[in-house]
Short mmCIF file of N, CA and C in Angstrom, two decimals:
data_model
loop_
_atom_site.label_atom_id
_atom_site.label_comp_id
_atom_site.label_asym_id
_atom_site.label_seq_id
_atom_site.Cartn_x
_atom_site.Cartn_y
_atom_site.Cartn_z
N MET A 1215 -19.04 2.27 -0.63
CA MET A 1215 -18.58 1.10 0.09
C MET A 1215 -17.18 1.33 0.69
N ASN A 1216 -16.29 1.99 -0.08
CA ASN A 1216 -14.96 2.27 0.44
C ASN A 1216 -15.00 3.13 1.69
N ARG A 1217 -15.94 4.07 1.75
CA ARG A 1217 -16.05 4.93 2.94
C ARG A 1217 -16.41 4.11 4.17
N VAL A 1218 -17.34 3.18 4.01
CA VAL A 1218 -17.74 2.32 5.13
C VAL A 1218 -16.55 1.46 5.55
N ASP A 1219 -15.87 0.86 4.57
CA ASP A 1219 -14.69 0.05 4.90
C ASP A 1219 -13.61 0.89 5.57
N ALA A 1220 -13.40 2.11 5.10
CA ALA A 1220 -12.38 2.97 5.69
C ALA A 1220 -12.70 3.24 7.16
N LEU A 1221 -13.96 3.49 7.47
CA LEU A 1221 -14.36 3.72 8.86
C LEU A 1221 -14.14 2.47 9.71
N LEU A 1222 -14.55 1.33 9.19
CA LEU A 1222 -14.37 0.08 9.93
C LEU A 1222 -12.90 -0.25 10.13
N TYR A 1223 -12.09 -0.12 9.08
CA TYR A 1223 -10.67 -0.46 9.17
C TYR A 1223 -9.95 0.46 10.15
N ALA A 1224 -10.34 1.73 10.17
CA ALA A 1224 -9.72 2.67 11.10
C ALA A 1224 -10.03 2.30 12.55
N SER A 1225 -11.24 1.79 12.78
CA SER A 1225 -11.62 1.43 14.14
C SER A 1225 -10.91 0.17 14.62
N GLY A 1226 -10.59 -0.71 13.68
CA GLY A 1226 -9.93 -1.97 14.04
C GLY A 1226 -10.87 -2.98 14.66
N VAL A 1227 -12.18 -2.68 14.64
CA VAL A 1227 -13.17 -3.57 15.24
C VAL A 1227 -13.76 -4.47 14.16
N LEU A 1228 -13.73 -5.77 14.42
CA LEU A 1228 -14.31 -6.77 13.52
C LEU A 1228 -13.75 -6.70 12.10
N THR A 1229 -12.48 -6.38 11.98
CA THR A 1229 -11.83 -6.34 10.67
C THR A 1229 -10.54 -7.15 10.74
N PRO A 1230 -10.08 -7.66 9.60
CA PRO A 1230 -8.81 -8.39 9.61
C PRO A 1230 -7.69 -7.51 10.15
N ARG A 1231 -6.75 -8.10 10.86
CA ARG A 1231 -5.70 -7.30 11.50
C ARG A 1231 -4.75 -6.64 10.50
N ARG A 1232 -4.75 -7.09 9.28
CA ARG A 1232 -3.86 -6.50 8.26
C ARG A 1232 -4.49 -5.31 7.56
N THR A 1233 -5.67 -4.92 7.97
CA THR A 1233 -6.35 -3.81 7.31
C THR A 1233 -6.18 -2.53 8.11
N ALA A 1234 -6.23 -1.41 7.40
CA ALA A 1234 -6.12 -0.10 8.02
C ALA A 1234 -6.76 0.91 7.07
N THR A 1235 -6.78 2.15 7.50
CA THR A 1235 -7.25 3.24 6.65
C THR A 1235 -6.07 4.16 6.39
N LEU A 1236 -5.85 4.46 5.13
CA LEU A 1236 -4.81 5.40 4.74
C LEU A 1236 -5.46 6.76 4.54
N GLU A 1237 -4.87 7.78 5.13
CA GLU A 1237 -5.34 9.16 4.93
C GLU A 1237 -4.22 9.94 4.29
N VAL A 1238 -4.54 10.61 3.19
CA VAL A 1238 -3.55 11.41 2.48
C VAL A 1238 -4.25 12.66 1.95
N THR A 1239 -3.52 13.74 1.84
CA THR A 1239 -4.08 14.99 1.33
C THR A 1239 -4.26 14.89 -0.18
N GLY A 1240 -5.45 15.25 -0.64
CA GLY A 1240 -5.73 15.24 -2.08
C GLY A 1240 -4.87 16.26 -2.80
N ARG A 1241 -4.27 15.88 -3.89
CA ARG A 1241 -3.34 16.76 -4.60
C ARG A 1241 -4.03 17.94 -5.25
N ARG A 1242 -5.31 17.81 -5.58
CA ARG A 1242 -6.05 18.91 -6.19
C ARG A 1242 -6.95 19.63 -5.20
N SER A 1243 -7.65 18.84 -4.40
CA SER A 1243 -8.65 19.42 -3.49
C SER A 1243 -8.04 19.95 -2.20
N GLY A 1244 -6.93 19.37 -1.78
CA GLY A 1244 -6.35 19.75 -0.49
C GLY A 1244 -7.08 19.12 0.69
N ARG A 1245 -8.15 18.35 0.41
CA ARG A 1245 -8.92 17.69 1.46
C ARG A 1245 -8.26 16.38 1.84
N GLN A 1246 -8.56 15.93 3.05
CA GLN A 1246 -8.06 14.64 3.52
C GLN A 1246 -8.87 13.54 2.86
N ILE A 1247 -8.19 12.62 2.16
CA ILE A 1247 -8.83 11.49 1.49
C ILE A 1247 -8.54 10.24 2.32
N SER A 1248 -9.57 9.45 2.59
CA SER A 1248 -9.42 8.21 3.38
C SER A 1248 -9.82 7.02 2.52
N LEU A 1249 -9.02 5.95 2.61
CA LEU A 1249 -9.38 4.75 1.87
C LEU A 1249 -8.91 3.52 2.63
N PRO A 1250 -9.67 2.42 2.49
CA PRO A 1250 -9.27 1.17 3.14
C PRO A 1250 -8.08 0.57 2.39
N ILE A 1251 -7.19 -0.05 3.14
CA ILE A 1251 -5.98 -0.59 2.54
C ILE A 1251 -5.49 -1.81 3.33
N ALA A 1252 -4.79 -2.70 2.64
CA ALA A 1252 -4.17 -3.85 3.30
C ALA A 1252 -2.71 -3.52 3.57
N VAL A 1253 -2.26 -3.79 4.77
CA VAL A 1253 -0.86 -3.56 5.14
C VAL A 1253 -0.14 -4.89 5.05
N THR A 1254 0.88 -4.94 4.22
CA THR A 1254 1.66 -6.15 4.01
C THR A 1254 2.91 -6.11 4.87
N GLU A 1255 3.15 -7.16 5.63
CA GLU A 1255 4.36 -7.25 6.44
C GLU A 1255 5.29 -8.29 5.84
N LEU A 1256 6.57 -7.92 5.75
CA LEU A 1256 7.58 -8.82 5.21
C LEU A 1256 8.93 -8.45 5.81
N ASP A 1257 9.59 -9.42 6.40
CA ASP A 1257 10.93 -9.23 6.98
C ASP A 1257 10.99 -8.03 7.94
N GLY A 1258 9.96 -7.90 8.77
CA GLY A 1258 9.96 -6.85 9.78
C GLY A 1258 9.61 -5.46 9.26
N GLN A 1259 9.26 -5.35 8.01
CA GLN A 1259 8.87 -4.07 7.42
C GLN A 1259 7.40 -4.13 7.02
N ARG A 1260 6.78 -2.95 6.96
CA ARG A 1260 5.39 -2.86 6.52
C ARG A 1260 5.33 -2.13 5.17
N TYR A 1261 4.41 -2.59 4.33
CA TYR A 1261 4.31 -2.04 2.97
C TYR A 1261 2.85 -1.82 2.58
N LEU A 1262 2.65 -0.88 1.64
CA LEU A 1262 1.38 -0.69 0.97
C LEU A 1262 1.60 -0.93 -0.51
N VAL A 1263 0.66 -1.62 -1.15
CA VAL A 1263 0.77 -1.95 -2.56
C VAL A 1263 -0.43 -1.34 -3.30
N ALA A 1264 -0.15 -0.77 -4.46
CA ALA A 1264 -1.20 -0.18 -5.29
C ALA A 1264 -1.67 -1.22 -6.30
N MET A 1265 -2.72 -1.96 -5.95
CA MET A 1265 -3.20 -3.04 -6.81
C MET A 1265 -3.77 -2.51 -8.12
N LEU A 1266 -4.12 -1.22 -8.17
CA LEU A 1266 -4.68 -0.64 -9.40
C LEU A 1266 -3.62 0.06 -10.24
N GLY A 1267 -2.36 -0.03 -9.83
CA GLY A 1267 -1.28 0.51 -10.64
C GLY A 1267 -0.88 1.93 -10.30
N PRO A 1268 0.03 2.49 -11.10
CA PRO A 1268 0.64 3.79 -10.79
C PRO A 1268 -0.29 4.99 -10.94
N ASN A 1269 -1.42 4.81 -11.61
CA ASN A 1269 -2.33 5.93 -11.79
C ASN A 1269 -3.47 5.95 -10.78
N ALA A 1270 -3.42 5.08 -9.79
CA ALA A 1270 -4.43 5.10 -8.73
C ALA A 1270 -4.34 6.46 -8.03
N ASN A 1271 -5.47 7.04 -7.72
CA ASN A 1271 -5.47 8.37 -7.11
C ASN A 1271 -4.66 8.43 -5.83
N TRP A 1272 -4.74 7.39 -5.00
CA TRP A 1272 -4.01 7.48 -3.74
C TRP A 1272 -2.51 7.49 -3.99
N VAL A 1273 -2.03 6.80 -5.02
CA VAL A 1273 -0.61 6.80 -5.35
C VAL A 1273 -0.19 8.20 -5.79
N ARG A 1274 -0.98 8.81 -6.65
CA ARG A 1274 -0.66 10.16 -7.12
C ARG A 1274 -0.71 11.17 -5.98
N ASN A 1275 -1.66 10.98 -5.07
CA ASN A 1275 -1.75 11.88 -3.91
C ASN A 1275 -0.55 11.71 -2.98
N VAL A 1276 -0.14 10.46 -2.73
CA VAL A 1276 1.02 10.20 -1.86
C VAL A 1276 2.27 10.82 -2.47
N ARG A 1277 2.46 10.64 -3.75
CA ARG A 1277 3.63 11.23 -4.41
C ARG A 1277 3.61 12.75 -4.32
N ALA A 1278 2.44 13.35 -4.53
CA ALA A 1278 2.31 14.82 -4.45
C ALA A 1278 2.54 15.33 -3.03
N ALA A 1279 2.22 14.50 -2.04
CA ALA A 1279 2.38 14.88 -0.63
C ALA A 1279 3.78 14.58 -0.10
N GLY A 1280 4.68 14.17 -0.98
CA GLY A 1280 6.04 13.84 -0.54
C GLY A 1280 6.09 12.62 0.35
N GLY A 1281 5.10 11.74 0.21
CA GLY A 1281 5.09 10.51 1.00
C GLY A 1281 4.44 10.65 2.37
N ARG A 1282 4.05 11.85 2.76
CA ARG A 1282 3.44 12.05 4.08
C ARG A 1282 1.99 11.58 4.08
N ALA A 1283 1.64 10.80 5.10
CA ALA A 1283 0.28 10.28 5.21
C ALA A 1283 0.01 9.88 6.66
N VAL A 1284 -1.20 9.42 6.90
CA VAL A 1284 -1.60 8.92 8.21
C VAL A 1284 -2.17 7.53 8.01
N LEU A 1285 -1.80 6.62 8.89
CA LEU A 1285 -2.36 5.27 8.89
C LEU A 1285 -3.21 5.16 10.15
N ARG A 1286 -4.46 4.73 9.99
CA ARG A 1286 -5.36 4.63 11.12
C ARG A 1286 -5.81 3.20 11.33
N ARG A 1287 -5.61 2.75 12.53
CA ARG A 1287 -6.14 1.47 13.01
C ARG A 1287 -6.04 1.54 14.53
N ARG A 1288 -7.16 1.75 15.14
CA ARG A 1288 -7.20 1.93 16.60
C ARG A 1288 -6.27 3.05 17.05
N GLY A 1289 -6.24 4.10 16.30
CA GLY A 1289 -5.40 5.25 16.59
C GLY A 1289 -4.83 5.81 15.29
N ARG A 1290 -4.09 6.91 15.41
CA ARG A 1290 -3.50 7.57 14.25
C ARG A 1290 -1.98 7.44 14.30
N GLU A 1291 -1.39 7.07 13.19
CA GLU A 1291 0.06 6.95 13.09
C GLU A 1291 0.54 7.80 11.91
N GLN A 1292 1.28 8.86 12.21
CA GLN A 1292 1.88 9.67 11.16
C GLN A 1292 2.96 8.81 10.50
N ILE A 1293 2.92 8.71 9.17
CA ILE A 1293 3.89 7.88 8.46
C ILE A 1293 4.46 8.63 7.26
N THR A 1294 5.55 8.11 6.78
CA THR A 1294 6.09 8.52 5.50
C THR A 1294 6.13 7.27 4.63
N LEU A 1295 5.64 7.39 3.42
CA LEU A 1295 5.65 6.27 2.49
C LEU A 1295 6.82 6.46 1.54
N ASP A 1296 7.70 5.50 1.57
CA ASP A 1296 8.95 5.50 0.81
C ASP A 1296 8.77 4.53 -0.36
N GLU A 1297 8.78 5.03 -1.59
CA GLU A 1297 8.53 4.16 -2.74
C GLU A 1297 9.69 3.19 -2.94
N VAL A 1298 9.33 1.93 -3.08
CA VAL A 1298 10.31 0.85 -3.22
C VAL A 1298 10.74 0.74 -4.69
N PRO A 1299 12.04 0.63 -4.95
CA PRO A 1299 12.49 0.46 -6.34
C PRO A 1299 11.90 -0.80 -6.96
N VAL A 1300 11.68 -0.76 -8.26
CA VAL A 1300 11.08 -1.89 -8.99
C VAL A 1300 11.83 -3.19 -8.72
N THR A 1301 13.14 -3.12 -8.64
CA THR A 1301 13.96 -4.33 -8.46
C THR A 1301 13.75 -5.01 -7.11
N GLU A 1302 13.11 -4.33 -6.17
CA GLU A 1302 12.89 -4.88 -4.83
C GLU A 1302 11.42 -5.21 -4.54
N ARG A 1303 10.55 -5.06 -5.51
CA ARG A 1303 9.11 -5.21 -5.28
C ARG A 1303 8.59 -6.64 -5.30
N ALA A 1304 9.21 -7.54 -6.02
CA ALA A 1304 8.66 -8.88 -6.25
C ALA A 1304 8.27 -9.62 -4.96
N PRO A 1305 9.15 -9.70 -3.94
CA PRO A 1305 8.74 -10.43 -2.73
C PRO A 1305 7.56 -9.80 -2.01
N VAL A 1306 7.48 -8.47 -2.07
CA VAL A 1306 6.36 -7.78 -1.42
C VAL A 1306 5.07 -8.06 -2.18
N LEU A 1307 5.13 -8.03 -3.49
CA LEU A 1307 3.94 -8.32 -4.29
C LEU A 1307 3.42 -9.73 -4.03
N ARG A 1308 4.32 -10.68 -3.96
CA ARG A 1308 3.88 -12.07 -3.70
C ARG A 1308 3.23 -12.17 -2.32
N ARG A 1309 3.83 -11.54 -1.33
CA ARG A 1309 3.26 -11.57 0.02
C ARG A 1309 1.90 -10.85 0.05
N TYR A 1310 1.80 -9.74 -0.67
CA TYR A 1310 0.56 -8.98 -0.75
C TYR A 1310 -0.58 -9.85 -1.28
N LEU A 1311 -0.33 -10.59 -2.35
CA LEU A 1311 -1.38 -11.46 -2.90
C LEU A 1311 -1.78 -12.55 -1.92
N ALA A 1312 -0.86 -12.97 -1.06
CA ALA A 1312 -1.18 -13.99 -0.07
C ALA A 1312 -2.11 -13.46 1.01
N ILE A 1313 -2.00 -12.17 1.35
CA ILE A 1313 -2.80 -11.63 2.46
C ILE A 1313 -4.00 -10.80 2.03
N ALA A 1314 -4.06 -10.43 0.75
CA ALA A 1314 -5.14 -9.57 0.27
C ALA A 1314 -5.89 -10.24 -0.88
N PRO A 1315 -6.81 -11.16 -0.57
CA PRO A 1315 -7.51 -11.87 -1.63
C PRO A 1315 -8.29 -10.95 -2.57
N GLY A 1316 -8.72 -9.80 -2.09
CA GLY A 1316 -9.45 -8.86 -2.94
C GLY A 1316 -8.59 -8.26 -4.04
N ALA A 1317 -7.28 -8.35 -3.91
CA ALA A 1317 -6.36 -7.81 -4.92
C ALA A 1317 -6.12 -8.79 -6.05
N ARG A 1318 -6.40 -10.04 -5.84
CA ARG A 1318 -6.05 -11.07 -6.83
C ARG A 1318 -6.65 -10.83 -8.21
N PRO A 1319 -7.89 -10.34 -8.33
CA PRO A 1319 -8.41 -10.07 -9.68
C PRO A 1319 -7.66 -8.95 -10.41
N HIS A 1320 -6.95 -8.11 -9.68
CA HIS A 1320 -6.26 -6.96 -10.27
C HIS A 1320 -4.80 -7.24 -10.63
N VAL A 1321 -4.26 -8.32 -10.10
CA VAL A 1321 -2.85 -8.67 -10.35
C VAL A 1321 -2.83 -10.02 -11.06
N PRO A 1322 -2.44 -10.03 -12.34
CA PRO A 1322 -2.54 -11.27 -13.13
C PRO A 1322 -1.42 -12.26 -12.82
N MET A 1323 -1.43 -12.76 -11.61
CA MET A 1323 -0.34 -13.64 -11.18
C MET A 1323 -0.89 -14.59 -10.13
N ASN A 1324 -0.48 -15.84 -10.20
CA ASN A 1324 -0.81 -16.80 -9.16
C ASN A 1324 0.02 -16.46 -7.93
N ARG A 1325 -0.59 -16.41 -6.79
CA ARG A 1325 0.12 -16.02 -5.57
C ARG A 1325 1.24 -16.98 -5.19
N HIS A 1326 1.26 -18.16 -5.79
CA HIS A 1326 2.30 -19.14 -5.51
C HIS A 1326 3.39 -19.16 -6.59
N ALA A 1327 3.29 -18.25 -7.54
CA ALA A 1327 4.27 -18.20 -8.63
C ALA A 1327 5.66 -17.87 -8.08
N PRO A 1328 6.71 -18.28 -8.80
CA PRO A 1328 8.07 -17.95 -8.35
C PRO A 1328 8.33 -16.45 -8.43
N LEU A 1329 9.28 -15.99 -7.64
CA LEU A 1329 9.61 -14.57 -7.62
C LEU A 1329 9.98 -14.04 -9.01
N SER A 1330 10.59 -14.87 -9.82
CA SER A 1330 10.97 -14.43 -11.16
C SER A 1330 9.75 -13.97 -11.97
N GLU A 1331 8.61 -14.58 -11.73
CA GLU A 1331 7.38 -14.16 -12.42
C GLU A 1331 6.89 -12.82 -11.89
N PHE A 1332 6.99 -12.61 -10.60
CA PHE A 1332 6.60 -11.33 -10.02
C PHE A 1332 7.53 -10.21 -10.47
N GLU A 1333 8.79 -10.52 -10.70
CA GLU A 1333 9.74 -9.51 -11.19
C GLU A 1333 9.31 -8.97 -12.55
N LYS A 1334 8.67 -9.79 -13.35
CA LYS A 1334 8.23 -9.38 -14.68
C LYS A 1334 7.11 -8.34 -14.65
N ILE A 1335 6.32 -8.33 -13.59
CA ILE A 1335 5.19 -7.39 -13.51
C ILE A 1335 5.41 -6.30 -12.47
N ALA A 1336 6.51 -6.33 -11.75
CA ALA A 1336 6.73 -5.41 -10.63
C ALA A 1336 6.64 -3.94 -11.03
N HIS A 1337 7.02 -3.61 -12.24
CA HIS A 1337 6.99 -2.21 -12.70
C HIS A 1337 5.56 -1.67 -12.79
N GLN A 1338 4.57 -2.55 -12.82
CA GLN A 1338 3.17 -2.14 -12.97
C GLN A 1338 2.48 -1.80 -11.65
N TYR A 1339 3.11 -2.15 -10.53
CA TYR A 1339 2.45 -2.01 -9.23
C TYR A 1339 3.35 -1.27 -8.24
N PRO A 1340 3.06 0.00 -7.99
CA PRO A 1340 3.86 0.73 -7.00
C PRO A 1340 3.76 0.08 -5.62
N VAL A 1341 4.88 0.05 -4.93
CA VAL A 1341 4.96 -0.48 -3.57
C VAL A 1341 5.62 0.59 -2.72
N PHE A 1342 5.05 0.83 -1.54
CA PHE A 1342 5.58 1.84 -0.62
C PHE A 1342 5.90 1.19 0.72
N ARG A 1343 7.10 1.45 1.22
CA ARG A 1343 7.49 0.99 2.56
C ARG A 1343 7.01 2.04 3.54
N ILE A 1344 6.40 1.59 4.62
CA ILE A 1344 5.97 2.51 5.67
C ILE A 1344 7.19 2.82 6.52
N ALA A 1345 7.59 4.08 6.48
CA ALA A 1345 8.81 4.50 7.15
C ALA A 1345 8.49 5.46 8.29
N ASP A 1346 9.47 5.65 9.13
CA ASP A 1346 9.40 6.66 10.19
C ASP A 1346 9.24 8.01 9.50
N PRO A 1347 8.31 8.86 9.97
CA PRO A 1347 8.09 10.13 9.29
C PRO A 1347 9.31 11.06 9.31
N ASP A 1348 10.26 10.82 10.19
CA ASP A 1348 11.45 11.67 10.25
C ASP A 1348 12.61 11.11 9.43
N ALA A 1349 12.45 9.91 8.87
CA ALA A 1349 13.53 9.30 8.08
C ALA A 1349 13.57 9.96 6.70
N PRO A 1350 14.78 10.08 6.13
CA PRO A 1350 14.85 10.63 4.76
C PRO A 1350 14.24 9.66 3.76
N LEU A 1351 13.59 10.20 2.75
CA LEU A 1351 12.95 9.38 1.72
C LEU A 1351 13.97 8.82 0.76
N ARG A 1352 13.74 7.59 0.33
CA ARG A 1352 14.53 6.97 -0.72
C ARG A 1352 13.68 6.99 -1.98
N ARG A 1353 14.20 7.48 -3.05
CA ARG A 1353 13.45 7.57 -4.31
C ARG A 1353 13.58 6.29 -5.11
N PRO A 1354 12.51 5.88 -5.82
CA PRO A 1354 12.58 4.65 -6.62
C PRO A 1354 13.53 4.80 -7.78
N THR A 1355 14.04 3.63 -8.26
CA THR A 1355 14.92 3.65 -9.43
C THR A 1355 14.24 2.96 -10.58
#
């Protein structure tokens, strides 16, 4: 099912505008891995959130690739994913739950909860800012 969604999201046809396909090199196989993903926008920045936590394969692959990846939606965009420090994740997580209803079963939080509640769980969900591929990476704290 993810493969079908990845193809649809990459095409941008008949899919929500916040969806895309993330392509990253597999850390073990070296093959290009594609998966459907929701792109969260907040304060003029774009973010990807790992609803399955820090051990999700795509998170481990992105870290192994030094943040280099491709975002596809009606074209290919070379990107660098810059991991957001835990102390800055709460507003992004709240926004993510508002735009990605499929993530709600994986994040034990009401999407309308105060930011202080999201701060308590922020360490469990990696968040990556989509950066210019030529920008220097900022490491999480």
